[in-house]
């Protein structure tokens, strides 16, 4: 081993790692491991990303806008206008995509009747369009990407006037549909779900229902991304940032119990929630020359006074995060279509940046492919705290598909993991660093060096 000196203990499942023998270029004495590097895209991922088609994305956005309104309370049975027409068109598009999968992708209309509630004055059928690409070797592990196909006007209860919803959120639906097309002919190890959900503008209803169905079925959803308002690189002051996408990732977990909150406070885990680990992973695998994008991670669940479909998954305890364009132009979202003082208002396709949406799709595609072809995130990761010591012992459960593991660490003030220690197939490791001074995590490594997101340990006696 060139990156560290490891002494095998009595069991092949345990390893002791010392700072001794670490190359000077990699670390200084007392600083074990090698620097963490981004995971470069392989030939298969590059080929996948090259297939993302800007013209198809544009056609999807324009077709959805042409339904006039897609308000959740609009017509369900009009063949040309309203949310029902949009639903049926999307279902047909996903079915067409699935036809190329050799039976591995299935498409369903997931419907339920929402009783009267906030912004829902009468019982209303809400329908998600869900395409599922079954994993080839680890189908029980699931990743989800979605956009919402409903739209709104200035008055959120106005379901009759035009609400084209090009940026918010035909753009996100176009990402989901295009990625379903690109992935349909491939065989990732894990299952990927491509969804277009409804009811977002009225209260995140469709995504909440989707997340609840996963939870009720005991589904192991290891990551969820919502793409919401990813259609433009132009801010309201006219400036453009065509190579940045924001990724919102919460710190304090939405579904945290009082006991979990006490534990988090005691160990300082505010910056190490599963969504934060997911965001770090996305940045490491999707910020490269194959996407042409910078992923700007935002340490918040969402923007001020706003919310998105990832929240429904966070409520169920699933790791989830939100992609949104770098700076919004509020004249072109949640606005009636009109001209005032020579200024065009309304969420129209002419204000979308279709090459930008294609690059956002590549970021999502890089993240999903890297997740679904690597081993899953390690489970049962713990750090021993029974005794006062100046070293640190970690342990974890075996991860299907993993050929080895890495222990990651960083200073408590560092935003991302800085050092990695290869511990091979061991399921425990003792590190010559004080757990009181740094943060640790464990990630799985699969064939070809593909790595999982990191898992933050919890104390165990």
PDB file of N, CA, C and O in Angstrom, residues 381-454:
ATOM      1  N   UNK A 381     -23.008   2.835  10.241  1.00  0.00           N
ATOM      2  CA  UNK A 381     -21.687   3.391  10.524  1.00  0.00           C
ATOM      3  C   UNK A 381     -21.670   3.976  11.939  1.00  0.00           C
ATOM      4  O   UNK A 381     -22.522   4.810  12.285  1.00  0.00           O
ATOM      5  N   UNK A 382     -20.709   3.516  12.741  1.00  0.00           N
ATOM      6  CA  UNK A 382     -20.641   3.932  14.151  1.00  0.00           C
ATOM      7  C   UNK A 382     -19.200   4.263  14.517  1.00  0.00           C
ATOM      8  O   UNK A 382     -18.259   3.827  13.862  1.00  0.00           O
ATOM      9  N   UNK A 383     -19.062   5.026  15.593  1.00  0.00           N
ATOM     10  CA  UNK A 383     -17.747   5.331  16.153  1.00  0.00           C
ATOM     11  C   UNK A 383     -17.783   4.991  17.638  1.00  0.00           C
ATOM     12  O   UNK A 383     -18.724   5.349  18.343  1.00  0.00           O
ATOM     13  N   UNK A 384     -16.792   4.248  18.090  1.00  0.00           N
ATOM     14  CA  UNK A 384     -16.795   3.788  19.479  1.00  0.00           C
ATOM     15  C   UNK A 384     -16.446   4.940  20.423  1.00  0.00           C
ATOM     16  O   UNK A 384     -15.492   5.688  20.187  1.00  0.00           O
ATOM     17  N   UNK A 385     -17.210   5.024  21.511  1.00  0.00           N
ATOM     18  CA  UNK A 385     -17.002   6.096  22.490  1.00  0.00           C
ATOM     19  C   UNK A 385     -17.030   5.570  23.914  1.00  0.00           C
ATOM     20  O   UNK A 385     -17.275   6.330  24.855  1.00  0.00           O
ATOM     21  N   UNK A 386     -16.774   4.271  24.083  1.00  0.00           N
ATOM     22  CA  UNK A 386     -16.869   3.678  25.422  1.00  0.00           C
ATOM     23  C   UNK A 386     -15.746   4.136  26.336  1.00  0.00           C
ATOM     24  O   UNK A 386     -15.911   4.151  27.568  1.00  0.00           O
ATOM     25  N   UNK A 387     -14.611   4.499  25.747  1.00  0.00           N
ATOM     26  CA  UNK A 387     -13.448   4.858  26.570  1.00  0.00           C
ATOM     27  C   UNK A 387     -12.853   6.166  26.073  1.00  0.00           C
ATOM     28  O   UNK A 387     -13.039   6.566  24.916  1.00  0.00           O
ATOM     29  N   UNK A 388     -12.143   6.854  26.971  1.00  0.00           N
ATOM     30  CA  UNK A 388     -11.436   8.077  26.600  1.00  0.00           C
ATOM     31  C   UNK A 388     -10.117   7.692  25.950  1.00  0.00           C
ATOM     32  O   UNK A 388      -9.219   7.149  26.602  1.00  0.00           O
ATOM     33  N   UNK A 389      -9.987   7.948  24.655  1.00  0.00           N
ATOM     34  CA  UNK A 389      -8.776   7.608  23.916  1.00  0.00           C
ATOM     35  C   UNK A 389      -8.444   8.739  22.955  1.00  0.00           C
ATOM     36  O   UNK A 389      -9.300   9.573  22.626  1.00  0.00           O
ATOM     37  N   UNK A 390      -7.211   8.747  22.479  1.00  0.00           N
ATOM     38  CA  UNK A 390      -6.795   9.734  21.492  1.00  0.00           C
ATOM     39  C   UNK A 390      -6.724   9.152  20.087  1.00  0.00           C
ATOM     40  O   UNK A 390      -6.142   9.756  19.193  1.00  0.00           O
ATOM     41  N   UNK A 391      -7.309   7.960  19.908  1.00  0.00           N
ATOM     42  CA  UNK A 391      -7.494   7.447  18.562  1.00  0.00           C
ATOM     43  C   UNK A 391      -8.993   7.266  18.331  1.00  0.00           C
ATOM     44  O   UNK A 391      -9.812   7.610  19.193  1.00  0.00           O
ATOM     45  N   UNK A 392      -9.357   6.747  17.176  1.00  0.00           N
ATOM     46  CA  UNK A 392     -10.777   6.646  16.818  1.00  0.00           C
ATOM     47  C   UNK A 392     -11.028   5.318  16.125  1.00  0.00           C
ATOM     48  O   UNK A 392     -10.310   4.964  15.172  1.00  0.00           O
ATOM     49  N   UNK A 393     -12.037   4.593  16.599  1.00  0.00           N
ATOM     50  CA  UNK A 393     -12.389   3.308  16.006  1.00  0.00           C
ATOM     51  C   UNK A 393     -13.772   3.389  15.390  1.00  0.00           C
ATOM     52  O   UNK A 393     -14.747   3.723  16.069  1.00  0.00           O
ATOM     53  N   UNK A 394     -13.849   3.068  14.105  1.00  0.00           N
ATOM     54  CA  UNK A 394     -15.117   3.078  13.375  1.00  0.00           C
ATOM     55  C   UNK A 394     -15.480   1.667  12.956  1.00  0.00           C
ATOM     56  O   UNK A 394     -14.615   0.820  12.745  1.00  0.00           O
ATOM     57  N   UNK A 395     -16.783   1.423  12.802  1.00  0.00           N
ATOM     58  CA  UNK A 395     -17.275   0.137  12.326  1.00  0.00           C
ATOM     59  C   UNK A 395     -18.523   0.362  11.500  1.00  0.00           C
ATOM     60  O   UNK A 395     -19.226   1.361  11.673  1.00  0.00           O
ATOM     61  N   UNK A 396     -18.810  -0.574  10.588  1.00  0.00           N
ATOM     62  CA  UNK A 396     -19.936  -0.414   9.678  1.00  0.00           C
ATOM     63  C   UNK A 396     -20.353  -1.768   9.144  1.00  0.00           C
ATOM     64  O   UNK A 396     -19.645  -2.763   9.286  1.00  0.00           O
ATOM     65  N   UNK A 397     -21.547  -1.802   8.537  1.00  0.00           N
ATOM     66  CA  UNK A 397     -22.062  -3.030   7.945  1.00  0.00           C
ATOM     67  C   UNK A 397     -21.511  -3.211   6.533  1.00  0.00           C
ATOM     68  O   UNK A 397     -21.165  -2.235   5.860  1.00  0.00           O
ATOM     69  N   UNK A 398     -21.481  -4.446   6.084  1.00  0.00           N
ATOM     70  CA  UNK A 398     -21.061  -4.725   4.714  1.00  0.00           C
ATOM     71  C   UNK A 398     -22.062  -4.132   3.730  1.00  0.00           C
ATOM     72  O   UNK A 398     -23.279  -4.176   3.942  1.00  0.00           O
ATOM     73  N   UNK A 399     -21.557  -3.562   2.650  1.00  0.00           N
ATOM     74  CA  UNK A 399     -22.383  -2.949   1.614  1.00  0.00           C
ATOM     75  C   UNK A 399     -22.382  -3.824   0.374  1.00  0.00           C
ATOM     76  O   UNK A 399     -21.302  -4.150  -0.154  1.00  0.00           O
ATOM     77  N   UNK A 400     -23.552  -4.226  -0.131  1.00  0.00           N
ATOM     78  CA  UNK A 400     -23.581  -5.062  -1.338  1.00  0.00           C
ATOM     79  C   UNK A 400     -22.840  -4.386  -2.491  1.00  0.00           C
ATOM     80  O   UNK A 400     -23.003  -3.194  -2.746  1.00  0.00           O
ATOM     81  N   UNK A 401     -22.020  -5.155  -3.174  1.00  0.00           N
ATOM     82  CA  UNK A 401     -21.300  -4.647  -4.334  1.00  0.00           C
ATOM     83  C   UNK A 401     -19.991  -3.953  -4.022  1.00  0.00           C
ATOM     84  O   UNK A 401     -19.238  -3.612  -4.939  1.00  0.00           O
ATOM     85  N   UNK A 402     -19.703  -3.719  -2.735  1.00  0.00           N
ATOM     86  CA  UNK A 402     -18.467  -3.030  -2.374  1.00  0.00           C
ATOM     87  C   UNK A 402     -17.285  -3.988  -2.412  1.00  0.00           C
ATOM     88  O   UNK A 402     -17.370  -5.123  -1.952  1.00  0.00           O
ATOM     89  N   UNK A 403     -16.169  -3.526  -2.959  1.00  0.00           N
ATOM     90  CA  UNK A 403     -14.924  -4.289  -2.918  1.00  0.00           C
ATOM     91  C   UNK A 403     -13.992  -3.769  -1.827  1.00  0.00           C
ATOM     92  O   UNK A 403     -12.977  -4.401  -1.521  1.00  0.00           O
ATOM     93  N   UNK A 404     -14.322  -2.625  -1.264  1.00  0.00           N
ATOM     94  CA  UNK A 404     -13.528  -2.036  -0.201  1.00  0.00           C
ATOM     95  C   UNK A 404     -14.211  -0.805   0.355  1.00  0.00           C
ATOM     96  O   UNK A 404     -15.325  -0.445  -0.067  1.00  0.00           O
ATOM     97  N   UNK A 405     -13.511  -0.163   1.278  1.00  0.00           N
ATOM     98  CA  UNK A 405     -14.070   1.020   1.950  1.00  0.00           C
ATOM     99  C   UNK A 405     -12.972   2.051   2.167  1.00  0.00           C
ATOM    100  O   UNK A 405     -11.775   1.720   2.197  1.00  0.00           O
ATOM    101  N   UNK A 406     -13.395   3.291   2.313  1.00  0.00           N
ATOM    102  CA  UNK A 406     -12.484   4.365   2.680  1.00  0.00           C
ATOM    103  C   UNK A 406     -13.038   5.100   3.894  1.00  0.00           C
ATOM    104  O   UNK A 406     -14.251   5.368   3.962  1.00  0.00           O
ATOM    105  N   UNK A 407     -12.162   5.376   4.842  1.00  0.00           N
ATOM    106  CA  UNK A 407     -12.513   6.263   5.947  1.00  0.00           C
ATOM    107  C   UNK A 407     -12.102   7.674   5.531  1.00  0.00           C
ATOM    108  O   UNK A 407     -10.959   7.921   5.137  1.00  0.00           O
ATOM    109  N   UNK A 408     -13.051   8.591   5.589  1.00  0.00           N
ATOM    110  CA  UNK A 408     -12.801   9.990   5.264  1.00  0.00           C
ATOM    111  C   UNK A 408     -12.687  10.796   6.549  1.00  0.00           C
ATOM    112  O   UNK A 408     -13.314  10.475   7.555  1.00  0.00           O
ATOM    113  N   UNK A 409     -11.900  11.867   6.506  1.00  0.00           N
ATOM    114  CA  UNK A 409     -11.867  12.771   7.650  1.00  0.00           C
ATOM    115  C   UNK A 409     -11.568  14.186   7.183  1.00  0.00           C
ATOM    116  O   UNK A 409     -11.090  14.419   6.074  1.00  0.00           O
ATOM    117  N   UNK A 410     -11.917  15.129   8.045  1.00  0.00           N
ATOM    118  CA  UNK A 410     -11.657  16.538   7.780  1.00  0.00           C
ATOM    119  C   UNK A 410     -11.613  17.286   9.098  1.00  0.00           C
ATOM    120  O   UNK A 410     -12.134  16.804  10.118  1.00  0.00           O
ATOM    121  N   UNK A 411     -11.015  18.442   9.088  1.00  0.00           N
ATOM    122  CA  UNK A 411     -11.097  19.334  10.239  1.00  0.00           C
ATOM    123  C   UNK A 411     -12.550  19.748  10.444  1.00  0.00           C
ATOM    124  O   UNK A 411     -13.337  19.827   9.483  1.00  0.00           O
ATOM    125  N   UNK A 412     -12.943  20.042  11.666  1.00  0.00           N
ATOM    126  CA  UNK A 412     -14.344  20.373  11.948  1.00  0.00           C
ATOM    127  C   UNK A 412     -14.777  21.661  11.258  1.00  0.00           C
ATOM    128  O   UNK A 412     -15.972  21.895  11.085  1.00  0.00           O
ATOM    129  N   UNK A 413     -13.822  22.504  10.871  1.00  0.00           N
ATOM    130  CA  UNK A 413     -14.147  23.762  10.195  1.00  0.00           C
ATOM    131  C   UNK A 413     -14.128  23.642   8.681  1.00  0.00           C
ATOM    132  O   UNK A 413     -14.453  24.611   7.986  1.00  0.00           O
ATOM    133  N   UNK A 414     -13.778  22.483   8.140  1.00  0.00           N
ATOM    134  CA  UNK A 414     -13.699  22.300   6.692  1.00  0.00           C
ATOM    135  C   UNK A 414     -15.086  21.976   6.126  1.00  0.00           C
ATOM    136  O   UNK A 414     -15.833  21.187   6.707  1.00  0.00           O
ATOM    137  N   UNK A 415     -15.450  22.544   4.972  1.00  0.00           N
ATOM    138  CA  UNK A 415     -16.777  22.279   4.407  1.00  0.00           C
ATOM    139  C   UNK A 415     -16.916  20.922   3.748  1.00  0.00           C
ATOM    140  O   UNK A 415     -18.032  20.431   3.604  1.00  0.00           O
ATOM    141  N   UNK A 416     -15.803  20.313   3.343  1.00  0.00           N
ATOM    142  CA  UNK A 416     -15.874  19.043   2.622  1.00  0.00           C
ATOM    143  C   UNK A 416     -14.756  18.130   3.104  1.00  0.00           C
ATOM    144  O   UNK A 416     -13.801  18.571   3.746  1.00  0.00           O
ATOM    145  N   UNK A 417     -14.892  16.852   2.773  1.00  0.00           N
ATOM    146  CA  UNK A 417     -13.890  15.869   3.176  1.00  0.00           C
ATOM    147  C   UNK A 417     -12.553  16.173   2.514  1.00  0.00           C
ATOM    148  O   UNK A 417     -12.504  16.499   1.321  1.00  0.00           O
ATOM    149  N   UNK A 418     -11.488  16.073   3.278  1.00  0.00           N
ATOM    150  CA  UNK A 418     -10.169  16.436   2.769  1.00  0.00           C
ATOM    151  C   UNK A 418      -9.227  15.245   2.620  1.00  0.00           C
ATOM    152  O   UNK A 418      -8.330  15.283   1.779  1.00  0.00           O
ATOM    153  N   UNK A 419      -9.405  14.193   3.438  1.00  0.00           N
ATOM    154  CA  UNK A 419      -8.484  13.067   3.418  1.00  0.00           C
ATOM    155  C   UNK A 419      -9.253  11.747   3.380  1.00  0.00           C
ATOM    156  O   UNK A 419     -10.332  11.625   3.965  1.00  0.00           O
ATOM    157  N   UNK A 420      -8.656  10.778   2.679  1.00  0.00           N
ATOM    158  CA  UNK A 420      -9.236   9.443   2.572  1.00  0.00           C
ATOM    159  C   UNK A 420      -8.198   8.398   2.925  1.00  0.00           C
ATOM    160  O   UNK A 420      -7.031   8.508   2.533  1.00  0.00           O
ATOM    161  N   UNK A 421      -8.630   7.386   3.669  1.00  0.00           N
ATOM    162  CA  UNK A 421      -7.767   6.268   4.031  1.00  0.00           C
ATOM    163  C   UNK A 421      -8.383   4.984   3.491  1.00  0.00           C
ATOM    164  O   UNK A 421      -9.502   4.622   3.867  1.00  0.00           O
ATOM    165  N   UNK A 422      -7.669   4.316   2.614  1.00  0.00           N
ATOM    166  CA  UNK A 422      -8.124   3.053   2.043  1.00  0.00           C
ATOM    167  C   UNK A 422      -7.935   1.955   3.092  1.00  0.00           C
ATOM    168  O   UNK A 422      -6.821   1.658   3.502  1.00  0.00           O
ATOM    169  N   UNK A 423      -9.054   1.349   3.532  1.00  0.00           N
ATOM    170  CA  UNK A 423      -8.966   0.286   4.531  1.00  0.00           C
ATOM    171  C   UNK A 423      -9.321  -1.072   3.942  1.00  0.00           C
ATOM    172  O   UNK A 423      -9.542  -2.040   4.675  1.00  0.00           O
ATOM    173  N   UNK A 424      -9.387  -1.151   2.613  1.00  0.00           N
ATOM    174  CA  UNK A 424      -9.660  -2.422   1.964  1.00  0.00           C
ATOM    175  C   UNK A 424     -11.035  -2.958   2.329  1.00  0.00           C
ATOM    176  O   UNK A 424     -11.973  -2.193   2.546  1.00  0.00           O
ATOM    177  N   UNK A 425     -11.190  -4.279   2.428  1.00  0.00           N
ATOM    178  CA  UNK A 425     -12.512  -4.863   2.704  1.00  0.00           C
ATOM    179  C   UNK A 425     -12.871  -4.881   4.187  1.00  0.00           C
ATOM    180  O   UNK A 425     -13.912  -5.434   4.563  1.00  0.00           O
ATOM    181  N   UNK A 426     -12.037  -4.296   5.047  1.00  0.00           N
ATOM    182  CA  UNK A 426     -12.307  -4.315   6.490  1.00  0.00           C
ATOM    183  C   UNK A 426     -13.642  -3.663   6.805  1.00  0.00           C
ATOM    184  O   UNK A 426     -14.113  -2.773   6.100  1.00  0.00           O
ATOM    185  N   UNK A 427     -14.257  -4.113   7.892  1.00  0.00           N
ATOM    186  CA  UNK A 427     -15.521  -3.536   8.368  1.00  0.00           C
ATOM    187  C   UNK A 427     -15.333  -2.768   9.667  1.00  0.00           C
ATOM    188  O   UNK A 427     -16.308  -2.273  10.242  1.00  0.00           O
ATOM    189  N   UNK A 428     -14.108  -2.673  10.142  1.00  0.00           N
ATOM    190  CA  UNK A 428     -13.766  -1.782  11.255  1.00  0.00           C
ATOM    191  C   UNK A 428     -12.395  -1.191  10.965  1.00  0.00           C
ATOM    192  O   UNK A 428     -11.589  -1.774  10.241  1.00  0.00           O
ATOM    193  N   UNK A 429     -12.132  -0.029  11.526  1.00  0.00           N
ATOM    194  CA  UNK A 429     -10.827   0.601  11.362  1.00  0.00           C
ATOM    195  C   UNK A 429     -10.535   1.454  12.575  1.00  0.00           C
ATOM    196  O   UNK A 429     -11.418   2.144  13.094  1.00  0.00           O
ATOM    197  N   UNK A 430      -9.290   1.383  13.034  1.00  0.00           N
ATOM    198  CA  UNK A 430      -8.837   2.240  14.127  1.00  0.00           C
ATOM    199  C   UNK A 430      -7.855   3.251  13.538  1.00  0.00           C
ATOM    200  O   UNK A 430      -6.864   2.881  12.906  1.00  0.00           O
ATOM    201  N   UNK A 431      -8.157   4.540  13.740  1.00  0.00           N
ATOM    202  CA  UNK A 431      -7.410   5.625  13.108  1.00  0.00           C
ATOM    203  C   UNK A 431      -6.625   6.398  14.169  1.00  0.00           C
ATOM    204  O   UNK A 431      -7.158   6.692  15.249  1.00  0.00           O
ATOM    205  N   UNK A 432      -5.402   6.721  13.843  1.00  0.00           N
ATOM    206  CA  UNK A 432      -4.536   7.451  14.769  1.00  0.00           C
ATOM    207  C   UNK A 432      -4.836   8.950  14.727  1.00  0.00           C
ATOM    208  O   UNK A 432      -3.977   9.778  14.449  1.00  0.00           O
ATOM    209  N   UNK A 433      -6.107   9.285  14.967  1.00  0.00           N
ATOM    210  CA  UNK A 433      -6.576  10.673  15.073  1.00  0.00           C
ATOM    211  C   UNK A 433      -7.641  10.726  16.151  1.00  0.00           C
ATOM    212  O   UNK A 433      -8.458   9.799  16.269  1.00  0.00           O
ATOM    213  N   UNK A 434      -7.684  11.806  16.900  1.00  0.00           N
ATOM    214  CA  UNK A 434      -8.676  11.931  17.958  1.00  0.00           C
ATOM    215  C   UNK A 434     -10.042  12.279  17.393  1.00  0.00           C
ATOM    216  O   UNK A 434     -10.192  13.256  16.646  1.00  0.00           O
ATOM    217  N   UNK A 435     -11.045  11.501  17.765  1.00  0.00           N
ATOM    218  CA  UNK A 435     -12.422  11.775  17.347  1.00  0.00           C
ATOM    219  C   UNK A 435     -12.926  13.098  17.896  1.00  0.00           C
ATOM    220  O   UNK A 435     -13.915  13.650  17.404  1.00  0.00           O
ATOM    221  N   UNK A 436     -12.249  13.628  18.928  1.00  0.00           N
ATOM    222  CA  UNK A 436     -12.662  14.915  19.498  1.00  0.00           C
ATOM    223  C   UNK A 436     -12.254  16.091  18.617  1.00  0.00           C
ATOM    224  O   UNK A 436     -12.807  17.178  18.763  1.00  0.00           O
ATOM    225  N   UNK A 437     -11.303  15.869  17.700  1.00  0.00           N
ATOM    226  CA  UNK A 437     -10.720  16.978  16.959  1.00  0.00           C
ATOM    227  C   UNK A 437     -11.119  17.057  15.494  1.00  0.00           C
ATOM    228  O   UNK A 437     -10.948  18.101  14.865  1.00  0.00           O
ATOM    229  N   UNK A 438     -11.605  15.953  14.923  1.00  0.00           N
ATOM    230  CA  UNK A 438     -11.946  15.925  13.498  1.00  0.00           C
ATOM    231  C   UNK A 438     -13.288  15.219  13.315  1.00  0.00           C
ATOM    232  O   UNK A 438     -13.813  14.592  14.237  1.00  0.00           O
ATOM    233  N   UNK A 439     -13.828  15.315  12.102  1.00  0.00           N
ATOM    234  CA  UNK A 439     -15.011  14.563  11.713  1.00  0.00           C
ATOM    235  C   UNK A 439     -14.585  13.393  10.831  1.00  0.00           C
ATOM    236  O   UNK A 439     -13.676  13.514  10.001  1.00  0.00           O
ATOM    237  N   UNK A 440     -15.280  12.262  11.017  1.00  0.00           N
ATOM    238  CA  UNK A 440     -15.035  11.069  10.215  1.00  0.00           C
ATOM    239  C   UNK A 440     -16.292  10.697   9.433  1.00  0.00           C
ATOM    240  O   UNK A 440     -17.421  11.069   9.784  1.00  0.00           O
ATOM    241  N   UNK A 441     -16.080   9.910   8.376  1.00  0.00           N
ATOM    242  CA  UNK A 441     -17.173   9.272   7.644  1.00  0.00           C
ATOM    243  C   UNK A 441     -16.607   8.044   6.955  1.00  0.00           C
ATOM    244  O   UNK A 441     -15.384   7.852   6.891  1.00  0.00           O
ATOM    245  N   UNK A 442     -17.491   7.217   6.412  1.00  0.00           N
ATOM    246  CA  UNK A 442     -17.095   6.012   5.680  1.00  0.00           C
ATOM    247  C   UNK A 442     -17.831   5.998   4.349  1.00  0.00           C
ATOM    248  O   UNK A 442     -19.018   6.323   4.285  1.00  0.00           O
ATOM    249  N   UNK A 443     -17.107   5.646   3.289  1.00  0.00           N
ATOM    250  CA  UNK A 443     -17.766   5.448   2.001  1.00  0.00           C
ATOM    251  C   UNK A 443     -17.322   4.113   1.404  1.00  0.00           C
ATOM    252  O   UNK A 443     -16.235   3.611   1.689  1.00  0.00           O
ATOM    253  N   UNK A 444     -18.197   3.538   0.593  1.00  0.00           N
ATOM    254  CA  UNK A 444     -17.924   2.258  -0.056  1.00  0.00           C
ATOM    255  C   UNK A 444     -17.258   2.493  -1.401  1.00  0.00           C
ATOM    256  O   UNK A 444     -17.504   3.502  -2.068  1.00  0.00           O
ATOM    257  N   UNK A 445     -16.433   1.535  -1.800  1.00  0.00           N
ATOM    258  CA  UNK A 445     -15.744   1.581  -3.089  1.00  0.00           C
ATOM    259  C   UNK A 445     -16.090   0.315  -3.859  1.00  0.00           C
ATOM    260  O   UNK A 445     -16.041  -0.790  -3.310  1.00  0.00           O
ATOM    261  N   UNK A 446     -16.456   0.483  -5.126  1.00  0.00           N
ATOM    262  CA  UNK A 446     -16.825  -0.655  -5.947  1.00  0.00           C
ATOM    263  C   UNK A 446     -15.823  -0.917  -7.053  1.00  0.00           C
ATOM    264  O   UNK A 446     -14.771  -0.266  -7.130  1.00  0.00           O
ATOM    265  N   UNK A 447     -16.118  -1.847  -7.935  1.00  0.00           N
ATOM    266  CA  UNK A 447     -15.233  -2.125  -9.070  1.00  0.00           C
ATOM    267  C   UNK A 447     -14.983  -0.861  -9.890  1.00  0.00           C
ATOM    268  O   UNK A 447     -15.880  -0.042 -10.096  1.00  0.00           O
ATOM    269  N   UNK A 448     -13.768  -0.709 -10.338  1.00  0.00           N
ATOM    270  CA  UNK A 448     -13.423   0.468 -11.115  1.00  0.00           C
ATOM    271  C   UNK A 448     -13.213   1.711 -10.280  1.00  0.00           C
ATOM    272  O   UNK A 448     -13.051   2.803 -10.821  1.00  0.00           O
ATOM    273  N   UNK A 449     -13.237   1.553  -8.943  1.00  0.00           N
ATOM    274  CA  UNK A 449     -13.003   2.694  -8.073  1.00  0.00           C
ATOM    275  C   UNK A 449     -14.195   3.602  -7.890  1.00  0.00           C
ATOM    276  O   UNK A 449     -14.050   4.719  -7.361  1.00  0.00           O
ATOM    277  N   UNK A 450     -15.400   3.175  -8.310  1.00  0.00           N
ATOM    278  CA  UNK A 450     -16.595   4.003  -8.126  1.00  0.00           C
ATOM    279  C   UNK A 450     -16.942   4.065  -6.645  1.00  0.00           C
ATOM    280  O   UNK A 450     -17.013   3.042  -5.963  1.00  0.00           O
ATOM    281  N   UNK A 451     -17.202   5.269  -6.153  1.00  0.00           N
ATOM    282  CA  UNK A 451     -17.392   5.485  -4.723  1.00  0.00           C
ATOM    283  C   UNK A 451     -18.803   5.954  -4.411  1.00  0.00           C
ATOM    284  O   UNK A 451     -19.429   6.642  -5.199  1.00  0.00           O
ATOM    285  N   UNK A 452     -19.261   5.586  -3.231  1.00  0.00           N
ATOM    286  CA  UNK A 452     -20.584   5.980  -2.756  1.00  0.00           C
ATOM    287  C   UNK A 452     -20.515   7.334  -2.054  1.00  0.00           C
ATOM    288  O   UNK A 452     -19.426   7.834  -1.757  1.00  0.00           O
ATOM    289  N   UNK A 453     -21.666   7.929  -1.751  1.00  0.00           N
ATOM    290  CA  UNK A 453     -21.660   9.043  -0.809  1.00  0.00           C
ATOM    291  C   UNK A 453     -21.143   8.587   0.550  1.00  0.00           C
ATOM    292  O   UNK A 453     -21.146   7.393   0.871  1.00  0.00           O
ATOM    293  N   UNK A 454     -20.709   9.545   1.338  1.00  0.00           N
ATOM    294  CA  UNK A 454     -20.182   9.238   2.665  1.00  0.00           C
ATOM    295  C   UNK A 454     -21.313   9.079   3.668  1.00  0.00           C
ATOM    296  O   UNK A 454     -22.388   9.663   3.520  1.00  0.00           O
TER     297      UNK A 454
END
